mmCIF file of C-alpha atoms and ligand atoms in Angstrom:
data_model
loop_
_atom_site.group_PDB
_atom_site.id
_atom_site.type_symbol
_atom_site.label_atom_id
_atom_site.label_comp_id
_atom_site.label_asym_id
_atom_site.label_seq_id
_atom_site.Cartn_x
_atom_site.Cartn_y
_atom_site.Cartn_z
ATOM 1 C CA MET Q 1 -5.975 27.247 22.221
ATOM 2 C CA THR Q 2 -5.702 27.475 18.446
ATOM 3 C CA PHE Q 3 -3.976 24.796 16.397
ATOM 4 C CA ASP Q 4 -0.617 25.884 14.962
ATOM 5 C CA PRO Q 5 0.613 23.224 12.497
ATOM 6 C CA ALA Q 6 4.186 24.558 12.797
ATOM 7 C CA ARG Q 7 4.269 23.554 16.495
ATOM 8 C CA PRO Q 8 4.278 20.009 17.895
ATOM 9 C CA HIS Q 9 0.866 18.406 17.685
ATOM 10 C CA ARG Q 10 -0.880 15.057 17.337
ATOM 11 C CA ARG Q 11 -3.059 14.015 14.436
ATOM 12 C CA PHE Q 12 -5.865 11.468 14.565
ATOM 13 C CA ASN Q 13 -6.235 8.608 12.090
ATOM 14 C CA PRO Q 14 -9.992 8.189 11.638
ATOM 15 C CA LEU Q 15 -9.529 4.898 9.765
ATOM 16 C CA THR Q 16 -7.720 3.070 12.564
ATOM 17 C CA GLY Q 17 -8.359 5.218 15.620
ATOM 18 C CA GLY Q 18 -4.599 5.724 16.115
ATOM 19 C CA TRP Q 19 -2.667 8.952 16.650
ATOM 20 C CA VAL Q 20 0.609 10.285 15.279
ATOM 21 C CA GLN Q 21 2.914 12.787 16.993
ATOM 22 C CA VAL Q 22 4.063 15.484 14.533
ATOM 23 C CA SER Q 23 7.151 17.525 15.438
ATOM 24 C CA PRO Q 24 7.553 20.052 12.595
ATOM 25 C CA GLN Q 25 9.907 22.279 14.604
ATOM 26 C CA ARG Q 26 12.605 19.616 14.109
ATOM 27 C CA MET Q 27 12.318 20.088 10.374
ATOM 28 C CA GLY Q 28 13.795 23.595 10.688
ATOM 29 C CA ARG Q 29 16.935 22.876 8.676
ATOM 30 C CA PRO Q 30 16.435 23.364 4.934
ATOM 31 C CA TRP Q 31 15.935 20.135 3.041
ATOM 32 C CA GLN Q 32 18.946 19.363 0.882
ATOM 33 C CA GLY Q 33 17.371 16.498 -1.060
ATOM 34 C CA GLU Q 34 20.579 14.463 -1.123
ATOM 35 C CA VAL Q 35 21.526 13.715 -4.701
ATOM 36 C CA SER Q 36 22.749 10.176 -5.132
ATOM 37 C CA GLU Q 37 23.679 8.298 -8.274
ATOM 38 C CA PRO Q 38 20.506 6.801 -9.743
ATOM 39 C CA ASP Q 39 20.099 3.079 -9.093
ATOM 40 C CA PRO Q 40 20.183 1.197 -12.403
ATOM 41 C CA PRO Q 41 17.274 -1.243 -12.821
ATOM 42 C CA PRO Q 42 18.041 -4.986 -12.743
ATOM 43 C CA PRO Q 43 18.365 -6.954 -16.017
ATOM 44 C CA ALA Q 44 15.231 -8.118 -17.862
ATOM 45 C CA TYR Q 45 16.068 -11.750 -17.100
ATOM 46 C CA ASP Q 46 17.976 -13.256 -14.184
ATOM 47 C CA PRO Q 47 18.836 -16.953 -14.504
ATOM 48 C CA THR Q 48 18.968 -17.276 -10.710
ATOM 49 C CA CYS Q 49 15.545 -15.668 -10.100
ATOM 50 C CA TYR Q 50 12.829 -18.031 -8.875
ATOM 51 C CA LEU Q 51 10.123 -15.844 -10.404
ATOM 52 C CA CYS Q 52 11.452 -15.403 -13.948
ATOM 53 C CA PRO Q 53 9.686 -17.402 -16.695
ATOM 54 C CA GLY Q 54 11.104 -20.893 -17.274
ATOM 55 C CA ASN Q 55 13.140 -20.871 -14.055
ATOM 56 C CA ALA Q 56 12.975 -23.380 -11.213
ATOM 57 C CA ARG Q 57 11.380 -22.359 -7.968
ATOM 58 C CA VAL Q 58 12.832 -23.289 -4.587
ATOM 59 C CA GLY Q 59 9.904 -25.652 -4.062
ATOM 60 C CA GLY Q 60 10.975 -27.708 -7.090
ATOM 61 C CA GLU Q 61 8.378 -26.546 -9.612
ATOM 62 C CA THR Q 62 9.307 -24.792 -12.833
ATOM 63 C CA ASN Q 63 7.630 -21.546 -13.881
ATOM 64 C CA PRO Q 64 5.902 -21.652 -17.269
ATOM 65 C CA ALA Q 65 7.145 -19.362 -20.051
ATOM 66 C CA TYR Q 66 4.503 -16.823 -18.980
ATOM 67 C CA GLU Q 67 4.063 -13.609 -20.950
ATOM 68 C CA GLY Q 68 1.715 -11.539 -18.817
ATOM 69 C CA VAL Q 69 0.753 -11.768 -15.154
ATOM 70 C CA HIS Q 70 1.463 -15.123 -13.504
ATOM 71 C CA VAL Q 71 -0.136 -16.428 -10.296
ATOM 72 C CA PHE Q 72 0.982 -19.511 -8.380
ATOM 73 C CA ASP Q 73 0.400 -21.025 -4.941
ATOM 74 C CA ASN Q 74 3.095 -19.935 -2.524
ATOM 75 C CA ASP Q 75 5.534 -22.818 -2.070
ATOM 76 C CA PHE Q 76 5.966 -21.795 1.556
ATOM 77 C CA PRO Q 77 2.425 -20.695 2.429
ATOM 78 C CA ALA Q 78 1.851 -18.815 5.666
ATOM 79 C CA LEU Q 79 -1.718 -20.062 5.671
ATOM 80 C CA LEU Q 80 -2.944 -23.601 5.153
ATOM 81 C CA ASP Q 81 -6.199 -24.337 3.389
ATOM 82 C CA GLU Q 82 -7.467 -26.704 6.040
ATOM 83 C CA PRO Q 83 -9.249 -26.259 9.337
ATOM 84 C CA GLY Q 84 -6.756 -25.857 12.176
ATOM 85 C CA SER Q 85 -7.161 -26.798 15.795
ATOM 86 C CA ALA Q 86 -10.216 -25.698 17.747
ATOM 87 C CA ALA Q 87 -10.370 -22.332 19.474
ATOM 88 C CA GLY Q 88 -9.302 -22.077 23.088
ATOM 89 C CA ASP Q 89 -11.225 -19.944 25.556
ATOM 90 C CA ASP Q 90 -8.587 -19.267 28.200
ATOM 91 C CA PRO Q 91 -8.768 -15.497 28.795
ATOM 92 C CA LEU Q 92 -4.997 -15.228 29.109
ATOM 93 C CA PHE Q 93 -3.795 -17.748 26.545
ATOM 94 C CA ARG Q 94 -6.362 -17.347 23.849
ATOM 95 C CA ALA Q 95 -5.993 -18.754 20.346
ATOM 96 C CA GLU Q 96 -8.157 -19.656 17.430
ATOM 97 C CA ALA Q 97 -7.750 -21.676 14.270
ATOM 98 C CA SER Q 98 -6.908 -19.687 11.148
ATOM 99 C CA GLY Q 99 -6.840 -21.325 7.757
ATOM 100 C CA GLY Q 100 -6.419 -19.720 4.383
ATOM 101 C CA VAL Q 101 -4.600 -19.525 1.089
ATOM 102 C CA SER Q 102 -1.497 -17.624 -0.036
ATOM 103 C CA ARG Q 103 -0.449 -17.055 -3.603
ATOM 104 C CA VAL Q 104 2.302 -15.168 -5.370
ATOM 105 C CA ILE Q 105 1.499 -12.804 -8.270
ATOM 106 C CA CYS Q 106 4.271 -12.039 -10.770
ATOM 107 C CA PHE Q 107 3.380 -8.697 -12.360
ATOM 108 C CA SER Q 108 5.415 -9.216 -15.506
ATOM 109 C CA PRO Q 109 7.897 -11.651 -17.042
ATOM 110 C CA ASP Q 110 10.427 -8.797 -17.111
ATOM 111 C CA HIS Q 111 12.651 -9.152 -14.052
ATOM 112 C CA GLY Q 112 13.763 -5.529 -14.172
ATOM 113 C CA ARG Q 113 10.518 -3.608 -14.586
ATOM 114 C CA SER Q 114 8.621 -2.710 -11.455
ATOM 115 C CA LEU Q 115 5.127 -1.143 -11.595
ATOM 116 C CA PRO Q 116 6.078 2.391 -12.716
ATOM 117 C CA ARG Q 117 8.003 1.006 -15.673
ATOM 118 C CA LEU Q 118 5.210 -1.235 -16.929
ATOM 119 C CA SER Q 119 2.879 0.098 -19.630
ATOM 120 C CA PRO Q 120 -0.643 1.199 -18.616
ATOM 121 C CA ALA Q 121 -1.978 -1.949 -20.339
ATOM 122 C CA GLN Q 122 0.390 -4.156 -18.324
ATOM 123 C CA ILE Q 123 -0.615 -2.422 -15.079
ATOM 124 C CA ARG Q 124 -4.248 -2.881 -16.075
ATOM 125 C CA ALA Q 125 -3.549 -6.634 -16.359
ATOM 126 C CA VAL Q 126 -2.156 -6.599 -12.808
ATOM 127 C CA ILE Q 127 -5.308 -4.809 -11.613
ATOM 128 C CA ASP Q 128 -7.517 -7.358 -13.375
ATOM 129 C CA THR Q 129 -5.579 -10.145 -11.666
ATOM 130 C CA TRP Q 130 -5.938 -8.472 -8.258
ATOM 131 C CA ALA Q 131 -9.691 -8.157 -8.903
ATOM 132 C CA ASP Q 132 -10.083 -11.738 -10.167
ATOM 133 C CA GLN Q 133 -8.131 -13.195 -7.252
ATOM 134 C CA THR Q 134 -10.190 -11.119 -4.834
ATOM 135 C CA ALA Q 135 -13.457 -12.318 -6.401
ATOM 136 C CA GLU Q 136 -12.404 -15.957 -6.546
ATOM 137 C CA LEU Q 137 -11.047 -16.107 -3.007
ATOM 138 C CA GLY Q 138 -13.796 -13.839 -1.671
ATOM 139 C CA ALA Q 139 -16.290 -16.551 -2.567
ATOM 140 C CA ARG Q 140 -14.605 -18.774 0.040
ATOM 141 C CA PHE Q 141 -12.974 -16.408 2.529
ATOM 142 C CA ALA Q 142 -14.072 -13.357 4.511
ATOM 143 C CA HIS Q 143 -10.930 -11.325 3.845
ATOM 144 C CA VAL Q 144 -8.681 -11.218 0.799
ATOM 145 C CA GLN Q 145 -5.457 -9.277 1.325
ATOM 146 C CA VAL Q 146 -3.708 -8.204 -1.867
ATOM 147 C CA PHE Q 147 -0.301 -6.671 -1.189
ATOM 148 C CA GLU Q 148 3.143 -5.958 -2.564
ATOM 149 C CA ASN Q 149 6.262 -6.015 -0.454
ATOM 150 C CA LYS Q 150 8.999 -4.254 -2.392
ATOM 151 C CA GLY Q 151 12.707 -3.739 -1.810
ATOM 152 C CA ALA Q 152 15.400 -5.305 0.338
ATOM 153 C CA MET Q 153 14.655 -2.689 3.001
ATOM 154 C CA MET Q 154 11.210 -4.228 3.372
ATOM 155 C CA GLY Q 155 12.627 -7.739 3.655
ATOM 156 C CA CYS Q 156 12.008 -8.605 0.034
ATOM 157 C CA SER Q 157 15.197 -9.903 -1.508
ATOM 158 C CA ASN Q 158 13.912 -10.461 -5.029
ATOM 159 C CA PRO Q 159 13.507 -7.414 -7.308
ATOM 160 C CA HIS Q 160 11.357 -9.375 -9.770
ATOM 161 C CA PRO Q 161 8.089 -7.370 -9.728
ATOM 162 C CA HIS Q 162 5.625 -9.378 -7.705
ATOM 163 C CA GLY Q 163 3.009 -9.208 -5.031
ATOM 164 C CA GLN Q 164 1.018 -11.637 -2.965
ATOM 165 C CA VAL Q 165 -2.535 -12.451 -2.035
ATOM 166 C CA TRP Q 166 -3.507 -14.014 1.264
ATOM 167 C CA ALA Q 167 -7.085 -15.012 2.021
ATOM 168 C CA THR Q 168 -8.442 -15.864 5.457
ATOM 169 C CA ALA Q 169 -11.722 -16.955 6.973
ATOM 170 C CA HIS Q 170 -11.362 -14.207 9.573
ATOM 171 C CA VAL Q 171 -10.975 -10.455 9.020
ATOM 172 C CA PRO Q 172 -7.479 -9.514 10.303
ATOM 173 C CA GLN Q 173 -7.003 -6.633 12.721
ATOM 174 C CA GLU Q 174 -6.120 -3.735 10.362
ATOM 175 C CA PRO Q 175 -9.115 -4.184 8.048
ATOM 176 C CA ALA Q 176 -11.257 -5.067 11.090
ATOM 177 C CA ALA Q 177 -10.382 -1.715 12.704
ATOM 178 C CA GLU Q 178 -11.146 0.099 9.442
ATOM 179 C CA ASP Q 179 -14.425 -1.775 9.187
ATOM 180 C CA ALA Q 180 -15.530 -0.672 12.636
ATOM 181 C CA ARG Q 181 -14.451 2.955 12.190
ATOM 182 C CA GLN Q 182 -15.994 3.345 8.741
ATOM 183 C CA ARG Q 183 -19.229 1.858 10.027
ATOM 184 C CA ALA Q 184 -19.295 4.281 12.961
ATOM 185 C CA TYR Q 185 -18.561 7.239 10.664
ATOM 186 C CA LEU Q 186 -21.434 6.348 8.342
ATOM 187 C CA ALA Q 187 -23.769 5.995 11.312
ATOM 188 C CA GLU Q 188 -22.724 9.388 12.660
ATOM 189 C CA HIS Q 189 -22.382 11.423 9.457
ATOM 190 C CA GLY Q 190 -24.555 9.565 6.964
ATOM 191 C CA ARG Q 191 -21.696 9.361 4.454
ATOM 192 C CA ALA Q 192 -18.843 6.994 3.667
ATOM 193 C CA MET Q 193 -15.737 8.301 5.483
ATOM 194 C CA LEU Q 194 -13.286 7.891 2.623
ATOM 195 C CA LEU Q 195 -15.646 9.464 0.118
ATOM 196 C CA ASP Q 196 -15.692 12.524 2.368
ATOM 197 C CA VAL Q 197 -11.873 12.443 2.577
ATOM 198 C CA ALA Q 198 -11.587 12.207 -1.223
ATOM 199 C CA GLU Q 199 -13.922 15.162 -1.641
ATOM 200 C CA ARG Q 200 -12.192 17.321 0.966
ATOM 201 C CA GLU Q 201 -8.697 16.561 -0.397
ATOM 202 C CA ALA Q 202 -9.364 16.768 -4.146
ATOM 203 C CA ALA Q 203 -7.699 20.145 -4.565
ATOM 204 C CA GLY Q 204 -5.701 20.108 -1.359
ATOM 205 C CA GLU Q 205 -2.089 20.570 -0.307
ATOM 206 C CA ARG Q 206 -1.680 16.851 0.425
ATOM 207 C CA THR Q 207 -2.754 15.732 -3.039
ATOM 208 C CA LEU Q 208 -0.178 14.225 -5.402
ATOM 209 C CA GLU Q 209 -2.253 12.937 -8.251
ATOM 210 C CA VAL Q 210 -5.853 13.238 -9.261
ATOM 211 C CA ASN Q 211 -7.818 11.960 -12.243
ATOM 212 C CA ALA Q 212 -11.511 11.522 -13.021
ATOM 213 C CA ASP Q 213 -11.864 8.499 -10.728
ATOM 214 C CA TRP Q 214 -8.944 8.434 -8.305
ATOM 215 C CA LEU Q 215 -6.962 10.532 -5.872
ATOM 216 C CA ALA Q 216 -3.491 9.904 -4.396
ATOM 217 C CA ILE Q 217 -2.774 11.812 -1.187
ATOM 218 C CA VAL Q 218 -0.381 11.885 1.704
ATOM 219 C CA PRO Q 219 -3.055 11.454 4.357
ATOM 220 C CA PHE Q 220 -3.356 14.140 7.051
ATOM 221 C CA TRP Q 221 -2.597 11.405 9.623
ATOM 222 C CA ALA Q 222 0.306 9.690 7.748
ATOM 223 C CA ALA Q 223 2.792 7.997 10.095
ATOM 224 C CA TRP Q 224 5.500 7.029 7.575
ATOM 225 C CA PRO Q 225 7.322 9.990 5.955
ATOM 226 C CA PHE Q 226 6.035 9.355 2.427
ATOM 227 C CA GLU Q 227 3.000 7.264 3.216
ATOM 228 C CA THR Q 228 0.175 7.642 0.693
ATOM 229 C CA LEU Q 229 -3.459 6.682 0.382
ATOM 230 C CA LEU Q 230 -5.043 5.903 -2.981
ATOM 231 C CA LEU Q 231 -8.758 6.673 -2.940
ATOM 232 C CA PRO Q 232 -11.636 6.269 -5.385
ATOM 233 C CA ARG Q 233 -13.734 9.379 -6.018
ATOM 234 C CA PHE Q 234 -16.848 7.248 -6.489
ATOM 235 C CA ARG Q 235 -18.699 4.696 -4.382
ATOM 236 C CA VAL Q 236 -17.020 1.280 -4.513
ATOM 237 C CA ALA Q 237 -16.556 -1.272 -1.737
ATOM 238 C CA ARG Q 238 -14.439 -3.978 -3.377
ATOM 239 C CA MET Q 239 -11.917 -4.341 -6.171
ATOM 240 C CA PRO Q 240 -13.953 -6.761 -8.355
ATOM 241 C CA ASP Q 241 -16.668 -4.073 -8.565
ATOM 242 C CA LEU Q 242 -14.401 -1.692 -10.512
ATOM 243 C CA ALA Q 243 -15.665 -0.948 -14.026
ATOM 244 C CA PRO Q 244 -13.250 -1.251 -16.987
ATOM 245 C CA THR Q 245 -12.750 2.516 -17.306
ATOM 246 C CA GLN Q 246 -12.132 2.782 -13.544
ATOM 247 C CA ARG Q 247 -9.441 0.104 -13.878
ATOM 248 C CA ASP Q 248 -7.792 2.030 -16.696
ATOM 249 C CA SER Q 249 -7.777 5.242 -14.673
ATOM 250 C CA LEU Q 250 -6.417 3.254 -11.719
ATOM 251 C CA ALA Q 251 -3.571 1.953 -13.887
ATOM 252 C CA ALA Q 252 -2.768 5.537 -14.867
ATOM 253 C CA ILE Q 253 -2.657 6.847 -11.297
ATOM 254 C CA LEU Q 254 -0.666 3.837 -10.044
ATOM 255 C CA LYS Q 255 1.914 4.478 -12.724
ATOM 256 C CA ALA Q 256 2.103 8.175 -11.877
ATOM 257 C CA LEU Q 257 2.308 7.655 -8.121
ATOM 258 C CA THR Q 258 5.007 4.976 -8.298
ATOM 259 C CA THR Q 259 6.950 7.042 -10.848
ATOM 260 C CA ARG Q 260 7.006 9.939 -8.377
ATOM 261 C CA TYR Q 261 8.152 7.576 -5.653
ATOM 262 C CA ASP Q 262 11.059 6.248 -7.751
ATOM 263 C CA ASN Q 263 12.064 9.735 -8.898
ATOM 264 C CA LEU Q 264 12.166 11.167 -5.374
ATOM 265 C CA PHE Q 265 15.474 9.501 -4.476
ATOM 266 C CA ARG Q 266 16.214 8.049 -7.927
ATOM 267 C CA THR Q 267 15.914 4.522 -6.680
ATOM 268 C CA SER Q 268 13.396 1.697 -6.957
ATOM 269 C CA PHE Q 269 11.369 3.027 -4.020
ATOM 270 C CA PRO Q 270 10.798 0.355 -1.381
ATOM 271 C CA TYR Q 271 7.388 0.041 0.227
ATOM 272 C CA SER Q 272 4.673 -2.253 1.413
ATOM 273 C CA MET Q 273 1.417 -1.517 -0.342
ATOM 274 C CA GLY Q 274 -1.905 -3.252 -0.281
ATOM 275 C CA TRP Q 275 -5.622 -3.031 -0.833
ATOM 276 C CA HIS Q 276 -8.401 -2.827 1.711
ATOM 277 C CA GLY Q 277 -11.969 -3.543 0.693
ATOM 278 C CA ALA Q 278 -15.170 -4.631 2.362
ATOM 279 C CA PRO Q 279 -15.062 -8.103 3.902
ATOM 280 C CA PHE Q 280 -16.927 -10.845 2.086
ATOM 281 C CA THR Q 281 -19.640 -11.297 4.690
ATOM 282 C CA ASP Q 282 -23.414 -10.833 4.622
ATOM 283 C CA GLU Q 283 -23.108 -7.466 6.381
ATOM 284 C CA PRO Q 284 -24.051 -4.368 4.351
ATOM 285 C CA ALA Q 285 -20.948 -2.673 2.925
ATOM 286 C CA ASP Q 286 -22.190 0.871 2.343
ATOM 287 C CA HIS Q 287 -19.723 2.225 4.931
ATOM 288 C CA TRP Q 288 -16.799 0.742 2.999
ATOM 289 C CA GLN Q 289 -14.662 2.445 0.378
ATOM 290 C CA LEU Q 290 -12.026 0.416 -1.427
ATOM 291 C CA HIS Q 291 -8.558 1.957 -1.045
ATOM 292 C CA ALA Q 292 -4.824 1.211 -1.163
ATOM 293 C CA HIS Q 293 -2.158 2.143 1.372
ATOM 294 C CA PHE Q 294 1.501 2.661 0.484
ATOM 295 C CA TYR Q 295 3.907 2.476 3.432
ATOM 296 C CA PRO Q 296 7.465 3.347 2.285
ATOM 297 C CA PRO Q 297 10.287 3.246 4.862
ATOM 298 C CA LEU Q 298 12.572 5.881 3.285
ATOM 299 C CA LEU Q 299 13.140 9.243 4.959
ATOM 300 C CA ARG Q 300 15.998 11.258 3.483
ATOM 301 C CA SER Q 301 17.662 9.349 0.653
ATOM 302 C CA ALA Q 302 17.782 5.990 -1.096
ATOM 303 C CA SER Q 303 19.537 4.565 1.959
ATOM 304 C CA VAL Q 304 18.417 6.664 4.931
ATOM 305 C CA ARG Q 305 15.252 5.203 6.357
ATOM 306 C CA LYS Q 306 12.793 6.036 9.064
ATOM 307 C CA PHE Q 307 12.846 3.641 12.003
ATOM 308 C CA MET Q 308 9.674 3.039 13.941
ATOM 309 C CA VAL Q 309 11.461 2.441 17.237
ATOM 310 C CA GLY Q 310 11.708 3.910 20.725
ATOM 311 C CA TYR Q 311 8.828 6.317 21.207
ATOM 312 C CA GLU Q 312 7.006 4.769 18.245
ATOM 313 C CA MET Q 313 7.121 1.265 19.727
ATOM 314 C CA LEU Q 314 6.379 2.347 23.259
ATOM 315 C CA ALA Q 315 4.092 5.344 22.862
ATOM 316 C CA GLU Q 316 2.908 6.265 19.346
ATOM 317 C CA PRO Q 317 4.279 6.971 15.861
ATOM 318 C CA GLN Q 318 6.164 10.251 15.484
ATOM 319 C CA ARG Q 319 7.281 12.222 12.459
ATOM 320 C CA ASP Q 320 9.234 15.437 11.852
ATOM 321 C CA LEU Q 321 8.490 15.987 8.164
ATOM 322 C CA THR Q 322 4.893 17.143 7.891
ATOM 323 C CA PRO Q 323 2.549 15.283 5.532
ATOM 324 C CA GLU Q 324 2.074 18.577 3.664
ATOM 325 C CA ARG Q 325 5.827 18.937 3.094
ATOM 326 C CA ALA Q 326 6.104 15.276 2.031
ATOM 327 C CA ALA Q 327 3.336 15.875 -0.516
ATOM 328 C CA GLU Q 328 5.132 18.983 -1.786
ATOM 329 C CA MET Q 329 8.345 16.987 -2.261
ATOM 330 C CA LEU Q 330 6.547 14.224 -4.151
ATOM 331 C CA ARG Q 331 4.790 16.829 -6.300
ATOM 332 C CA GLY Q 332 8.202 18.340 -7.026
ATOM 333 C CA VAL Q 333 9.392 15.332 -9.040
ATOM 334 C CA SER Q 334 7.966 13.993 -12.282
ATOM 335 C CA GLY Q 335 4.983 11.647 -12.263
ATOM 336 C CA ILE Q 336 5.411 11.092 -15.991
ATOM 337 C CA VAL Q 337 9.068 10.425 -16.838
ATOM 338 C CA HIS Q 338 10.857 7.749 -14.806
ATOM 339 C CA TYR Q 339 14.503 8.441 -14.025
ATOM 340 C CA ALA Q 340 15.577 5.175 -15.655
ATOM 341 C CA ASP Q 341 13.829 5.860 -18.998
HETATM 342 P P1 H2U F 1 8.376 -11.540 -0.849
HETATM 343 O O1 H2U F 1 7.406 -10.652 -1.563
HETATM 344 O O2 H2U F 1 8.296 -11.387 0.644
HETATM 345 O O3 H2U F 1 9.753 -11.499 -1.394
HETATM 346 O O4 H2U F 1 7.821 -12.989 -1.090
HETATM 347 C C1 H2U F 1 8.077 -13.835 -2.132
HETATM 348 C C2 H2U F 1 7.244 -15.043 -1.834
HETATM 349 O O5 H2U F 1 7.588 -16.052 -2.764
HETATM 350 C C3 H2U F 1 7.492 -15.621 -0.434
HETATM 351 O O6 H2U F 1 6.266 -15.649 0.260
HETATM 352 C C4 H2U F 1 7.532 -17.283 -2.116
HETATM 353 C C5 H2U F 1 8.004 -17.026 -0.705
HETATM 354 O O7 H2U F 1 7.434 -17.949 0.189
HETATM 355 N N1 H2U F 1 8.358 -18.224 -2.865
HETATM 356 C C6 H2U F 1 7.778 -19.290 -3.466
HETATM 357 O O8 H2U F 1 6.569 -19.508 -3.342
HETATM 358 N N2 H2U F 1 8.543 -20.139 -4.224
HETATM 359 C C7 H2U F 1 9.893 -19.999 -4.383
HETATM 360 O O9 H2U F 1 10.499 -20.773 -5.093
HETATM 361 C C8 H2U F 1 10.596 -18.933 -3.679
HETATM 362 C C9 H2U F 1 9.769 -17.941 -2.941
HETATM 363 ZN ZN1 ZN F 2 13.074 -12.653 -12.278
#
C-alpha cells in the first residue's frame, strides 16, 4: 500500500512516541479565512494590572519601576523550594516528593506589547533572561521549564506580556519522553534527531521561517492546527549555551513567527509555548537539541478553537487541516509587518 497524504492516515511523533490521526478529506471545503475586525492591542499601562511597573501585586508586594525584563518569585508558587514528604512505594498509590521554584518573567514594562511587537533588542533581552534563569536554576535543579501561557483562551487572564519559569529536581514527563527518544535516535542513527529534522525541513513545505541559525516549521506530526517547532540549525543542547549572534538570530525568528501568528486571524494569537533542553544531570547530552514548541488552540478564526476532546481524549489526537496546509496559511501572511502597526 502506498501512502496517499490526501487520504486519512496517522503520523508518528518521533520526539514523544505519540501518533496523530490526520483526516484531510474533511478539509474538502475551500478555506474562507474568516475576516474579522482586528483586535486592538491593550493600552501601554493598566492601573489594575498586577504586572505593570509600580503596581501592587495580589501577594501584597509592589513591582519596581522596571524598564526592561523583570523577574520575580511567583506569589502563588506551584512548587515549593523545600523537600516534600518521602516517596511511597505502593504500586497502586504511588507518589514522590517534588520540590522546586516558580518565577514570573515580565517581558516588558509595556502592558500592550506582546513578543511580536517588541523590538529585536527587547526580544534579545527576554532570551538573555530565559538563558540566565535556566543557567542559575540548572545549577540546582535537573529540569528548568521556561514557558509562556498567552491569551484568555489558554487560561491566562492578563495580557501583560509575561512568561514563567519552573524548576524541578525531577525531569517531568514531556521532556523525559523527549530525552529517551532522542537518546534512542542517536544510538540508532548516530545523529541528533532534531538536527536531522532541521536539515530535512530547511527548504520544505512545512517551513515558515528560516535564517542562518534557526528554522520554524509546522512539524510533520503536529497535533494542534497551527502548532510549530522552533529548531536550531547547529548543535546546541541548552539555552545558556547560545552564542550572542545565535541569540540575535533567535530574536529575529521569534519576532517573525509570532508576527505571522498574530496576522493570521488579526488577533493577539493565544498559545502555550516553551523551551525544551537537556536536563542538568551528569548524563552526556549529545542526543539533545534545544528547541521550542508553540501550541496554539485556534482553528478557524480569532474565536473558533480546536478542542482536544472525544476521540482525542480517548484514543489519539486528530486533525483535519494538514500540517502542510497550516504552514501554507502561515506563510501567506506577513512575518514582517504586524497588523497593529
Ligand atoms: P499566567 O501566565 O498563567 O497568567 O500566570 C501569571 C502568574 O502570575 C500566575 O502563576 C502569578 C500567578 O500565580 N501572580 C503572582 O505571582 N502575583 C500576583 O500578584 C498575581 C499573579
Ligand atoms: Zn500590565
